[in-house]
Tab-separated table of C-alpha atoms in Angstrom:
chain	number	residue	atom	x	y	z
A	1046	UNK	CA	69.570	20.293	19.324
A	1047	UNK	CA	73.551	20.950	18.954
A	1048	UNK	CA	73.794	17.538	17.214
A	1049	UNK	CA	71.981	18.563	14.419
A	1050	UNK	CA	74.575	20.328	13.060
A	1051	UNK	CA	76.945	20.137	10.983
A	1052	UNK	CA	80.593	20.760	11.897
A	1053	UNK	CA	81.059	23.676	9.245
A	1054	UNK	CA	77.708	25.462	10.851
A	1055	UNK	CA	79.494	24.953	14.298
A	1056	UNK	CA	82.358	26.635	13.292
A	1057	UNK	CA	80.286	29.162	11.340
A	1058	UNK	CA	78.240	29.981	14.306
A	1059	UNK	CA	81.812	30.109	16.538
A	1060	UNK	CA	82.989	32.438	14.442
A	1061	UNK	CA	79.626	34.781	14.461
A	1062	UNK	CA	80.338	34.243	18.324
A	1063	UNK	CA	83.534	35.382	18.442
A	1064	UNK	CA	81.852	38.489	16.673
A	1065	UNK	CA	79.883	39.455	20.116
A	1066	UNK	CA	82.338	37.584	22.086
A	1067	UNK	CA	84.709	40.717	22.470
A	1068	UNK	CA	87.223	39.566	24.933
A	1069	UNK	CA	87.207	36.081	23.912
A	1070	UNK	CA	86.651	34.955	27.062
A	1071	UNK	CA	83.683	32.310	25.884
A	1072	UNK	CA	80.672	34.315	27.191
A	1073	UNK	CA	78.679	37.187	25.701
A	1074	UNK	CA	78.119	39.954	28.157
A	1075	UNK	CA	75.691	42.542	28.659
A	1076	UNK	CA	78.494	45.203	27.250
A	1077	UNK	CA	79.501	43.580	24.808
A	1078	UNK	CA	75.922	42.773	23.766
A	1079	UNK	CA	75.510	46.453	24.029
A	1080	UNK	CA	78.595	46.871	21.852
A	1081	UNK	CA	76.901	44.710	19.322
A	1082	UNK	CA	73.780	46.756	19.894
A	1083	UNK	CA	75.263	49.944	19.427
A	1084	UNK	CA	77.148	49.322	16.398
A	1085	UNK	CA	73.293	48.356	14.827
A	1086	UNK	CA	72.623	52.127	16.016
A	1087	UNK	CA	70.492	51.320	19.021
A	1088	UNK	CA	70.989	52.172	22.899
A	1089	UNK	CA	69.432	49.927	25.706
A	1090	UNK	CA	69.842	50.585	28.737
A	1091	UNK	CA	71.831	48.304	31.182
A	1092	UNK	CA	68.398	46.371	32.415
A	1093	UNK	CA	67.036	46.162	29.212
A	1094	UNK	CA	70.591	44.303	27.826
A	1095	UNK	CA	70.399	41.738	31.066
A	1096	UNK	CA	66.746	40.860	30.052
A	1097	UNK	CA	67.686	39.808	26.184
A	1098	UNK	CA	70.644	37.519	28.006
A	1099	UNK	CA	68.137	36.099	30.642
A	1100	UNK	CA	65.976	35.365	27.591
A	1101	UNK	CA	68.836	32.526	26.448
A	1102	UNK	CA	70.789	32.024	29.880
A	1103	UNK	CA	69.832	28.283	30.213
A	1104	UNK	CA	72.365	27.877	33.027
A	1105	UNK	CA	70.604	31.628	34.493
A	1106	UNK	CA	74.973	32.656	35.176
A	1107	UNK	CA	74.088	35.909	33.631
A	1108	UNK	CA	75.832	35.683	30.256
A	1109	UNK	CA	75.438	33.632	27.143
A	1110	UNK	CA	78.092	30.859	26.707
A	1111	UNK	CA	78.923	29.012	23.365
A	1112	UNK	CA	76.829	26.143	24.017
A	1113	UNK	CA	73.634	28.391	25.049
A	1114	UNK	CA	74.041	30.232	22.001
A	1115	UNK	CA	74.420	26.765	20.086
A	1116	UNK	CA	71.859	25.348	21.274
A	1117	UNK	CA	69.637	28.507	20.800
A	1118	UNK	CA	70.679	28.396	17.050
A	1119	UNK	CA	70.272	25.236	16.329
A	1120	UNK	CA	66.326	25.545	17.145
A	1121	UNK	CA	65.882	29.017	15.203
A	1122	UNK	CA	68.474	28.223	11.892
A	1123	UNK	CA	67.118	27.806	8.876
A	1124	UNK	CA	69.602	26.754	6.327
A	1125	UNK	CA	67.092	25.745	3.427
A	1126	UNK	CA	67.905	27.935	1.020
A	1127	UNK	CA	69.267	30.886	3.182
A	1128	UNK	CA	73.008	30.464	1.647
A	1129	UNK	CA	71.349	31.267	-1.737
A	1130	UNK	CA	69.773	34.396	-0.735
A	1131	UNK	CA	73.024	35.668	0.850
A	1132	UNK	CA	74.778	35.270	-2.289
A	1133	UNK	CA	71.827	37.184	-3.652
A	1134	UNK	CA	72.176	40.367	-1.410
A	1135	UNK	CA	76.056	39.957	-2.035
A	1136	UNK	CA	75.623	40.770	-6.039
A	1137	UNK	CA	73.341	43.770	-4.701
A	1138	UNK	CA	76.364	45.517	-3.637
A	1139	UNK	CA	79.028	43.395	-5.727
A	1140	UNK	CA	78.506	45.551	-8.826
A	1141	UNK	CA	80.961	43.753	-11.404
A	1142	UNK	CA	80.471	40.573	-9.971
A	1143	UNK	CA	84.308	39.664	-9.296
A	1144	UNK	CA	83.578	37.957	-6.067
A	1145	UNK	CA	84.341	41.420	-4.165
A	1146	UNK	CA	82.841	43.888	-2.667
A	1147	UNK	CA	84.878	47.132	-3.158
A	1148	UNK	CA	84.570	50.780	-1.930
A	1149	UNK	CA	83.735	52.280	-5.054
A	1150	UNK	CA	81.022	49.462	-5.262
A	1151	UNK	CA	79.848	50.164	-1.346
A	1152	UNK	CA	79.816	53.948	-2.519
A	1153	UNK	CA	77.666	53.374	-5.139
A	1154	UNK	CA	75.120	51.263	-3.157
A	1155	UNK	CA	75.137	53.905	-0.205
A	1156	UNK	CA	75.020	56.668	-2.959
A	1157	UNK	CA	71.627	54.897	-4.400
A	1158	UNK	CA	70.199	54.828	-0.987
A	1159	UNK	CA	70.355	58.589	-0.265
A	1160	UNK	CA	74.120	58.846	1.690
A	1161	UNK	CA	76.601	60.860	0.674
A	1162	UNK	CA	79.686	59.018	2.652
A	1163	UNK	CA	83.389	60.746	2.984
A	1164	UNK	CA	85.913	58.255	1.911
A	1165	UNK	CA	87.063	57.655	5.432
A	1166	UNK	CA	83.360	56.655	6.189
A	1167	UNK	CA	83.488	54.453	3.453
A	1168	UNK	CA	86.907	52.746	4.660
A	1169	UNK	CA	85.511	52.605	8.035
A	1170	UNK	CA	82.949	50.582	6.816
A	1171	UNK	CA	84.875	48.404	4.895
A	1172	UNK	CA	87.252	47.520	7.955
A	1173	UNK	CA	84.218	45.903	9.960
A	1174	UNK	CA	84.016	43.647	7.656
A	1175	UNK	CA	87.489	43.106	6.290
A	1176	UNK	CA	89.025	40.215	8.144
A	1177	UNK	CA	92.159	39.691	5.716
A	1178	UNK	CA	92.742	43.198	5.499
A	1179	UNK	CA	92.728	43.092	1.478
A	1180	UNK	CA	90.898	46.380	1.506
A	1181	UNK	CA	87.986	44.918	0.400
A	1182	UNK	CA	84.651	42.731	1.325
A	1183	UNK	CA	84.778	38.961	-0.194
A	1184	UNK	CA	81.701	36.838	0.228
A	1185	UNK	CA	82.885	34.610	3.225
A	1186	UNK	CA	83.259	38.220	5.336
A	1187	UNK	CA	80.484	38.742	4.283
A	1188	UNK	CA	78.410	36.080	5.302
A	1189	UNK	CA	80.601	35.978	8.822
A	1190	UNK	CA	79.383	40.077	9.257
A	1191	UNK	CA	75.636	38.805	8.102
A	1192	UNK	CA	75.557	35.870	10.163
A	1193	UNK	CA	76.554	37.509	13.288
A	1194	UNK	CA	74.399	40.599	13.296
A	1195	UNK	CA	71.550	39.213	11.841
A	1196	UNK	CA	71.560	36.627	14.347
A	1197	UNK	CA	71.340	39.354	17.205
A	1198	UNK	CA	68.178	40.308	15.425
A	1199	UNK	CA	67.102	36.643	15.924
A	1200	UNK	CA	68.125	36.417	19.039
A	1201	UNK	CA	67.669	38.970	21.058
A	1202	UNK	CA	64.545	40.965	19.093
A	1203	UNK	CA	61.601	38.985	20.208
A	1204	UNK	CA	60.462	41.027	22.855
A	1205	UNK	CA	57.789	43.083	22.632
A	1206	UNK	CA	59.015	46.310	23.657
A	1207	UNK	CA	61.763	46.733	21.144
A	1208	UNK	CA	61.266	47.222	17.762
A	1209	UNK	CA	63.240	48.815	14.753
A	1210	UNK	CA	63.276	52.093	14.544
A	1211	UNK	CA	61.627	53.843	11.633
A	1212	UNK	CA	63.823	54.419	8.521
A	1213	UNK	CA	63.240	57.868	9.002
A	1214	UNK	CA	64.959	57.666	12.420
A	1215	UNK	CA	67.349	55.915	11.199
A	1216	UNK	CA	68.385	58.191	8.103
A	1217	UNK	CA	69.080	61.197	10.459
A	1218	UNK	CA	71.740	59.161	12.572
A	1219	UNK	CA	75.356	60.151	11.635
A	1220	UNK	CA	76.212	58.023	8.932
A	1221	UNK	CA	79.915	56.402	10.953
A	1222	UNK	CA	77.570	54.739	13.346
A	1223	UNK	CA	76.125	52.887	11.101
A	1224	UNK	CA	78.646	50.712	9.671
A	1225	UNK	CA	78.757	47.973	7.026
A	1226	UNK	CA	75.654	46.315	8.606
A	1227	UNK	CA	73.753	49.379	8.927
A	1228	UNK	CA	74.205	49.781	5.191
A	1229	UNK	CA	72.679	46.619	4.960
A	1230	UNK	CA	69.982	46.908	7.516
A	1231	UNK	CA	69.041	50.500	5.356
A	1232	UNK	CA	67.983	48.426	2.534
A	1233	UNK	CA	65.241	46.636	4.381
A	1234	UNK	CA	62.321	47.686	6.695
A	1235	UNK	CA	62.772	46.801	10.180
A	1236	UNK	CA	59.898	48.796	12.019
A	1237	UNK	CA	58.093	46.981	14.635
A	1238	UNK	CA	59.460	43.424	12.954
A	1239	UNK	CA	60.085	40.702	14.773
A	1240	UNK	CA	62.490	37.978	13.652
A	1241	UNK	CA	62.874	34.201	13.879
A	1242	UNK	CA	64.898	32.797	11.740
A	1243	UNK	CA	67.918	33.854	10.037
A	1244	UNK	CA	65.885	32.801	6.385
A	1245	UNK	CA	63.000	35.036	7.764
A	1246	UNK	CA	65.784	38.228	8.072
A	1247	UNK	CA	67.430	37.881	5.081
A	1248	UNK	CA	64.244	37.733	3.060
A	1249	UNK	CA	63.038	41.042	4.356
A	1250	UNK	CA	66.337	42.413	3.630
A	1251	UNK	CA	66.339	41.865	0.536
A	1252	UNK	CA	62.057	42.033	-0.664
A	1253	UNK	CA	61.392	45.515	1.706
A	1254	UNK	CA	63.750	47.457	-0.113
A	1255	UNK	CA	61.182	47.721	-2.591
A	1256	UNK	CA	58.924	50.610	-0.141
A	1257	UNK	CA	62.096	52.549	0.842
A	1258	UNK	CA	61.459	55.900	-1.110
A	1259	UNK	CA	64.937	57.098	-1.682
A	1260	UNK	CA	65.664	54.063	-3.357
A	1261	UNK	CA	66.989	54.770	-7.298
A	1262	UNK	CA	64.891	52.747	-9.762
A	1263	UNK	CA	68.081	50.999	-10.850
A	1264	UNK	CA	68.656	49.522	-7.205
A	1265	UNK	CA	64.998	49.166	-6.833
A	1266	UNK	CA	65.089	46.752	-9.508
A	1267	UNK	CA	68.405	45.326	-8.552
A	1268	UNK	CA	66.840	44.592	-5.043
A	1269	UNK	CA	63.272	42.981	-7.166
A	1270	UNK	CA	65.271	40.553	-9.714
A	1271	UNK	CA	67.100	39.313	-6.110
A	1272	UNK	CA	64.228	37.730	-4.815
A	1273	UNK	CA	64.102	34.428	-5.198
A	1274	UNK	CA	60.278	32.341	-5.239
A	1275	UNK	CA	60.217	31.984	-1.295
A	1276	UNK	CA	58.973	35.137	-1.483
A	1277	UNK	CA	55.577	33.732	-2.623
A	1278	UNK	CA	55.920	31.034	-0.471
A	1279	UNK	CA	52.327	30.180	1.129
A	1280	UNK	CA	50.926	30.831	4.870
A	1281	UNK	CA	50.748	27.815	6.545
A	1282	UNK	CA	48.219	25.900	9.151
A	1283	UNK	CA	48.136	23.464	11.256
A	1284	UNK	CA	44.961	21.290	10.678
A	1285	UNK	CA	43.555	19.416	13.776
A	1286	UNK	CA	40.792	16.405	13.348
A	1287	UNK	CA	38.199	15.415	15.870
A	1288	UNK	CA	38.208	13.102	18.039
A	1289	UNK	CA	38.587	9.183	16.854
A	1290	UNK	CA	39.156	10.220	13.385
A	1291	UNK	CA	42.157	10.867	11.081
A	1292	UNK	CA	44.064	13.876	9.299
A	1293	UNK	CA	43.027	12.610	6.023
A	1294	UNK	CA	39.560	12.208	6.624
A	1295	UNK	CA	39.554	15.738	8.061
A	1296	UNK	CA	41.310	17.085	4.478
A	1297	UNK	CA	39.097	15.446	2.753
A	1298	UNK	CA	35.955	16.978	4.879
A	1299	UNK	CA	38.095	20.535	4.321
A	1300	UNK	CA	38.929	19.663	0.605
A	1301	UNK	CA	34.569	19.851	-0.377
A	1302	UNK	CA	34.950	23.761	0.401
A	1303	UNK	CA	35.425	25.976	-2.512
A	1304	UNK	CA	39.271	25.886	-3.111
A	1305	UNK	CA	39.367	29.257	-3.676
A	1306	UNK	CA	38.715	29.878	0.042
A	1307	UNK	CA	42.284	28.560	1.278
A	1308	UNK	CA	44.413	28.840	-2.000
A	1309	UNK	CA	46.724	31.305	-0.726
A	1310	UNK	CA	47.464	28.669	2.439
A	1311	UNK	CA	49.482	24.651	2.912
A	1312	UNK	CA	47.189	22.933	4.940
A	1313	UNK	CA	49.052	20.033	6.776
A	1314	UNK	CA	47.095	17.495	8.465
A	1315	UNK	CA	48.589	15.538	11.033
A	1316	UNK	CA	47.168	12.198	12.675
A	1317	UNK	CA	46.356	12.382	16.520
A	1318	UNK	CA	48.961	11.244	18.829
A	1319	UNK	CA	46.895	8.283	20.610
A	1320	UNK	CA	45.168	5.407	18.402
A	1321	UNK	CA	41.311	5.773	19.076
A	1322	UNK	CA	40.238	4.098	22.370
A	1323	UNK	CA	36.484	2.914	21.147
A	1324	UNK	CA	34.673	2.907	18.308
A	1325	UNK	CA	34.825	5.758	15.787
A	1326	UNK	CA	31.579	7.811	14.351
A	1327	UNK	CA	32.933	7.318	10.652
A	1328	UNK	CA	32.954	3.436	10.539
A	1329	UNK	CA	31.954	2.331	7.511
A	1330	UNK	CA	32.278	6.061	6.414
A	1331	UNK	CA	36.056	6.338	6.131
A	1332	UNK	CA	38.644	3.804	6.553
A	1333	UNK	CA	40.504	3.055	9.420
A	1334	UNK	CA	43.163	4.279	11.113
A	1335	UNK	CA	41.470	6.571	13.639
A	1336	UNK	CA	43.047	8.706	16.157
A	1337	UNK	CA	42.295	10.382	19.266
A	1338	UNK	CA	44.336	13.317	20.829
A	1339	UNK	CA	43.497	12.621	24.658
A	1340	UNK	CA	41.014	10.987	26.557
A	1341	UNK	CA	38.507	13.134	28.722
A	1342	UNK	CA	35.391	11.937	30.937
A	1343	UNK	CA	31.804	12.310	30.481
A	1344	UNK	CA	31.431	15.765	32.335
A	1345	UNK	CA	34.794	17.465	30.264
A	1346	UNK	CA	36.164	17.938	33.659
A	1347	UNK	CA	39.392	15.702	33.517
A	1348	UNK	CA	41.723	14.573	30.673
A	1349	UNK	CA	44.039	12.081	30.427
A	1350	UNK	CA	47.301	12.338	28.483
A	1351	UNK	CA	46.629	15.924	28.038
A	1352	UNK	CA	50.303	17.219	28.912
A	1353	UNK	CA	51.426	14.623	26.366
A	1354	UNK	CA	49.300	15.776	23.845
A	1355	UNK	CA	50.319	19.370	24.146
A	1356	UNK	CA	54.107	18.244	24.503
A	1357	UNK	CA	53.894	16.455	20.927
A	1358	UNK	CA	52.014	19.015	19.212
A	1359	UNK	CA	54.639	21.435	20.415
A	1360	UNK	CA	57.287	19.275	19.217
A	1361	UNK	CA	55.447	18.909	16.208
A	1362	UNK	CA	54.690	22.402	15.399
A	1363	UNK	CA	58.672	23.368	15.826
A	1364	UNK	CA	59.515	20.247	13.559
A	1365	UNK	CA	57.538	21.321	10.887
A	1366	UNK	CA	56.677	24.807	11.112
A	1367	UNK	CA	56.880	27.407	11.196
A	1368	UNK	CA	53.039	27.770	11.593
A	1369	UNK	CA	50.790	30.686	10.869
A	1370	UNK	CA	47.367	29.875	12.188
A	1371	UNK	CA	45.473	26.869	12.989
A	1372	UNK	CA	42.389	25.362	12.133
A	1373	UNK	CA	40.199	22.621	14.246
A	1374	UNK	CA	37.110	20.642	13.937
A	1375	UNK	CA	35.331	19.429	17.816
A	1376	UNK	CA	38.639	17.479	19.871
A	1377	UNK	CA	41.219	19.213	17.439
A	1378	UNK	CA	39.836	22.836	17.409
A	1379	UNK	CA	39.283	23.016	21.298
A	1380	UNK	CA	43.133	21.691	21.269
A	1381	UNK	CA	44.087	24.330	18.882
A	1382	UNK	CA	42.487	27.171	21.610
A	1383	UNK	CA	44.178	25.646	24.527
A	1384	UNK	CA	47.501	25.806	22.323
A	1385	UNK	CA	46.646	29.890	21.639
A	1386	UNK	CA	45.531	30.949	24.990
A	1387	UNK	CA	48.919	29.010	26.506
A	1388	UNK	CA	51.304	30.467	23.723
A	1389	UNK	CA	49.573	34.088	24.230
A	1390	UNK	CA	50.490	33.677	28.360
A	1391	UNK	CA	53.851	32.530	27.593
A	1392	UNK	CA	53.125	28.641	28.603
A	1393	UNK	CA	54.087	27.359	25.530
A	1394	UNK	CA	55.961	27.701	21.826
A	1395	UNK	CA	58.025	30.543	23.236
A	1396	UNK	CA	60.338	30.021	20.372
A	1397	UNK	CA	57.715	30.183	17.567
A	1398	UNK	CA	56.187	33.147	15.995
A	1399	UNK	CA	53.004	34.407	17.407
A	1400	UNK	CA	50.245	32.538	15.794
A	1401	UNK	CA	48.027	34.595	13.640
A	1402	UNK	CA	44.925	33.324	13.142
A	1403	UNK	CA	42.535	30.659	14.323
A	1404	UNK	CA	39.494	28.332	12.478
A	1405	UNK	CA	37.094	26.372	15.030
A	1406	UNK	CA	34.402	24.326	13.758
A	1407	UNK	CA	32.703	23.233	16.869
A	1408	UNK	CA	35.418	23.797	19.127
A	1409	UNK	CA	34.918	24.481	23.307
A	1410	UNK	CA	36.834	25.587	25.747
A	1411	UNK	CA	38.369	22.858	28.553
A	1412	UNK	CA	35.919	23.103	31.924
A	1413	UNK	CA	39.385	22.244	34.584
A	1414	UNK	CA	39.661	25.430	36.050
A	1415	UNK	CA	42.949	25.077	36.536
A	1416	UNK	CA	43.316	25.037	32.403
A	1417	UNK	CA	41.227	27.879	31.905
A	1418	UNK	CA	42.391	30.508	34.800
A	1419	UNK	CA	45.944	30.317	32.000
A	1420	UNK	CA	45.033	29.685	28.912
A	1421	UNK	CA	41.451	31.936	29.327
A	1422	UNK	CA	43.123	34.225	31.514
A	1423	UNK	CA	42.620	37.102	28.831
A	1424	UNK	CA	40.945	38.007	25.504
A	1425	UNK	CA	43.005	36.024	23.184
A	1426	UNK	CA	43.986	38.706	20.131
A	1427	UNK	CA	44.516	37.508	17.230
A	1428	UNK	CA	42.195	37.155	14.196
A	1429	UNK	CA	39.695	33.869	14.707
A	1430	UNK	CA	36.282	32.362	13.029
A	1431	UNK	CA	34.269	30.547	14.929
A	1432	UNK	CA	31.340	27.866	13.057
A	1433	UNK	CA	28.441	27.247	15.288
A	1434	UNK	CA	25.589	24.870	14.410
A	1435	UNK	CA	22.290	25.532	15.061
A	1436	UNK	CA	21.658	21.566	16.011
A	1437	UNK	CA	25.150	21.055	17.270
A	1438	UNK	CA	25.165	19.561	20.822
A	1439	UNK	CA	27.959	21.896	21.795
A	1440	UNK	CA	26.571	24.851	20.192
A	1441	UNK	CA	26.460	26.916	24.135
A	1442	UNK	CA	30.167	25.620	24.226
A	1443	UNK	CA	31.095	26.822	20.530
A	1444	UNK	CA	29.398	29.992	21.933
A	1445	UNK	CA	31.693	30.308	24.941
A	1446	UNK	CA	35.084	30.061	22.763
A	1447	UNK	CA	34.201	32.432	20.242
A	1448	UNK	CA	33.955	34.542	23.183
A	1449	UNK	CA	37.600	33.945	24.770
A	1450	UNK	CA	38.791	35.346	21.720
A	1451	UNK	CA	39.343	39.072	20.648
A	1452	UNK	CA	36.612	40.096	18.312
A	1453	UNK	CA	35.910	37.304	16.878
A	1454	UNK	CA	33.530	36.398	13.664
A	1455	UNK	CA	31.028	33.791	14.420
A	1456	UNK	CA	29.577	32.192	10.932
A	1457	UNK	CA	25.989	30.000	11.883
A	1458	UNK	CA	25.057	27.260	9.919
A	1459	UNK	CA	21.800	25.248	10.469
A	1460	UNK	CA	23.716	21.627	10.621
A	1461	UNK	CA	24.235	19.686	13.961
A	1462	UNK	CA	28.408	18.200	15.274
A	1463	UNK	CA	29.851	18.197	12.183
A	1464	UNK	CA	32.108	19.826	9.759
A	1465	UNK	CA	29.218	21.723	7.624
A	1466	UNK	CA	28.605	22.088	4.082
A	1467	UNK	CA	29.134	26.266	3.146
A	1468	UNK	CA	26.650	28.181	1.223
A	1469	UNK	CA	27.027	30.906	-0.290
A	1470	UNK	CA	26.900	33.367	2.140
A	1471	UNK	CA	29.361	31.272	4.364
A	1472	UNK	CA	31.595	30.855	1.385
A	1473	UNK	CA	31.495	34.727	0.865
A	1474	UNK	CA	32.159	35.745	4.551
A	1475	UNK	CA	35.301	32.392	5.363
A	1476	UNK	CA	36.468	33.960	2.126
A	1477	UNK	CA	36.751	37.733	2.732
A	1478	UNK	CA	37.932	36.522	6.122
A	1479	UNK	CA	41.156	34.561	4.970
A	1480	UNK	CA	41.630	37.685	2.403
A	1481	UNK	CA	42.115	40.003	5.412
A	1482	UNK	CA	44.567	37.688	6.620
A	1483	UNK	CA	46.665	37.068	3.602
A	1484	UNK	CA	46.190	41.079	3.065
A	1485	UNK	CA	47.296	41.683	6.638
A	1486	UNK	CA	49.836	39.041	7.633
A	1487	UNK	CA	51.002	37.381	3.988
A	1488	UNK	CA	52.411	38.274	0.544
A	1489	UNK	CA	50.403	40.556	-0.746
A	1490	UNK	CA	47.014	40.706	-1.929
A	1491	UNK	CA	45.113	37.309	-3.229
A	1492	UNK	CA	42.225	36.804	-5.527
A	1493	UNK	CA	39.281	35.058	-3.883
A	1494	UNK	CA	36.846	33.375	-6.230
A	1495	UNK	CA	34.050	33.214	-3.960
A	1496	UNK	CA	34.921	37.059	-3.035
A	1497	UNK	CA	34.480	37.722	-6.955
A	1498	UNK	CA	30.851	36.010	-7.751
């Protein structure tokens, strides 16, 4: 993963080390993680510090060394556009744009957000940041401040019993404990987040500022005009085919549903990992390639190439996500289960966001036992619609998977194994459905024309 890099984000990410690194002795610690932690106006106990640094201690010594935390970086940065948007929350407190950030200018922005800071809280500030000693905040101490603290939120925030504080909580704290970074971390809504990527921080640092109350209208609009497009940027899913056909002959079978239905969404449609083993259903339908993504035997008892499967996919989903739901027809959608139940028990894609949402079309749950006493172990919760056909020969089957899921919406259609043809009442209820998604989990609220008519 390291190699990826670049030798300027190596040294970028040594320096945001060195930031947590207090002693410089090469490793993070748990008190010097709780330094960190402190500064950012928490308090974990001792325990709770030694489980964040088990969460990245490949070598399991205790403490984080430079390579751990390299490698743990290179798999979470994403550096597409995230230098942009830190320039962006730079001009919200650079005020005459002189490349500076001054205290009259940090003042200001503190002022706007409700604090009324003494002029040695303001210079205290300053000084976290202020690695020449100038007396003032330029953009590279900036970004080296940034980088390291928002990169603890990466890090070590993923588990699910912590959680930011409310702003409320947080505006009663003495304002010196807050620092530079807690100025920062004021202008965005951290409660019950969780982060993964250092693009995913910055973008709610700089969009949530819009629901913070004590916000003036001038900085409120400072904070809207800094929000660059990503902000719009769609909720994606992963898009599995059956079995012995393609990716784009599953688009295509997605593609005669109203378009209004996933609008809001990118659909990507990968090709199964294994070329198909026999003859394909959609000869002389579709053209060839076809694609398979294991091999199974007649009773659905045994797989072959399984482990592969679930190892690429993986891959895959890291490579190119990160993913919000996913959506399956027959082979791909019982995949797409397995891949939920296992990520929901830990098994798999422990560095990926929780996946949101699930689409089955005929999907069925694996019959080895020793599959389903993990990945069926619970109620899988999280939001999921389930198509059963009336003539489909794994209807019982589609039946059982709806029903390893968490309240789940089962839409019936009177067609047999395939992907069906919506009417208007399925249009109307697949529609509402991925508006409560984009309404709960994306960017706001979309217009659905199916939802409309």
């Amino acid at each position: 993963m390291a190699d990826q890099l670049t030798d300027d984000q190596i040294s970028e990410f040594k320096e945001a080390f060195s930031l947590f690194d207090k002693d410089g002795d090469g490793c993070i610690t748990t008190k010097e993680l709780g330094t960190v932690m402190r500064s950012l106006g928490q308090n974990p106990t001792e325990a709770e510090l030694q489980d964040m640094i088990n969460e990245v201690d490949a070598d399991g010594n205790g403490t984080i060394d430079f390579p751990e935390f390299l490698n743990l970086m290179a798999r979470k940065m994403k550096d597409t556009d995230s230098e942009e948007e830190l320039k962006e929350a730079f001009r919200v407190f650079d005020k005459d744009q002189n490349g500076f950030i001054s205290a009259a200018e940090l003042r200001h922005v503190m002022t706007n957000l409700g604090e009324k800071l003494t002029d040695e809280e303001v210079d205290e500030m300053i000084r976290e940041a202020d690695v020449d000693g100038d007396g003032q905040i330029n953009y590279e101490e900036f970004v080296k401040v940034m980088m390291a603290k928002l990169l603890l939120l990466i890090t070590f925030y993923r588990t699910p019993k912590w959680s930011w504080r409310t702003l409320e909580q947080w505006h009663d704290e003495p304002s010196p404990r807050k620092g530079l970074v807690g100025a920062i971390n004021h202008v965005g809504r951290f409660d019950g987040l969780l982060l993964f990527s250092i693009e995913e921080a910055i973008e709610v640092l700089t969009s949530s500022a819009l629901i913070f109350p004590s916000l003036s209208e001038t900085l409120r609009m400072e904070m809207e005009n800094s929000m660059d497009e990503k902000k719009k940027k769609k909720m994606k899913i992963l898009c599995l085919h059956g079995f012995r056909t393609s990716g784009s002959f599953f688009k295509k079978q997605i593609g005669r549903w109203d378009p209004s239905i996933f609008a809001a969404f990118d659909l990507d449609f990968p090709d199964g990992i294994f070329p198909a083993g026999g003859k394909s259903d959609i000869e002389g339908l579709f053209p060839p390639p076809y694609f398979e993504w294991f091999q199974f035997n007649k009773g659905f008892t045994e797989y072959t190439n399984l482990e592969e499967c679930i190892t690429y996919l993986c891959d895959y989903i890291m490579t190119n996500g990160p993913f919000d739901g996913l959506l399956g027809f027959s082979q791909g959608a019982t995949l797409s289960a397995l891949l939920l139940g296992y990520q929901a028990q830990g098994k798999v894609l422990k560095d990926h966001p929780p996946l949101k949402f699930f689409v089955s079309i005929s999907g069925s749950k694996f019959r080895d036992p020793s599959i389903c006493d993990v990945a069926y172990k619970d109620p899988i919760k999280l939001k999921s619609v389930h198509f059963v056909g009336a003539k489909d020969w794994l209807k019982l089957r589609s039946e059982e998977l709806a029903s390893a899921f968490h309240n789940p919406l089962i839409i019936r259609h009177p067609q047999g194994h395939v992907v069906p043809r919506l009417d208007e009442e399925a249009t109307r209820q697949l529609s509402d459905w991925t508006k409560g998604i984009i309404v709960e989990h994306g960017n706001g609220p979309v217009t659905s024309k199916a939802a409309e008519t």
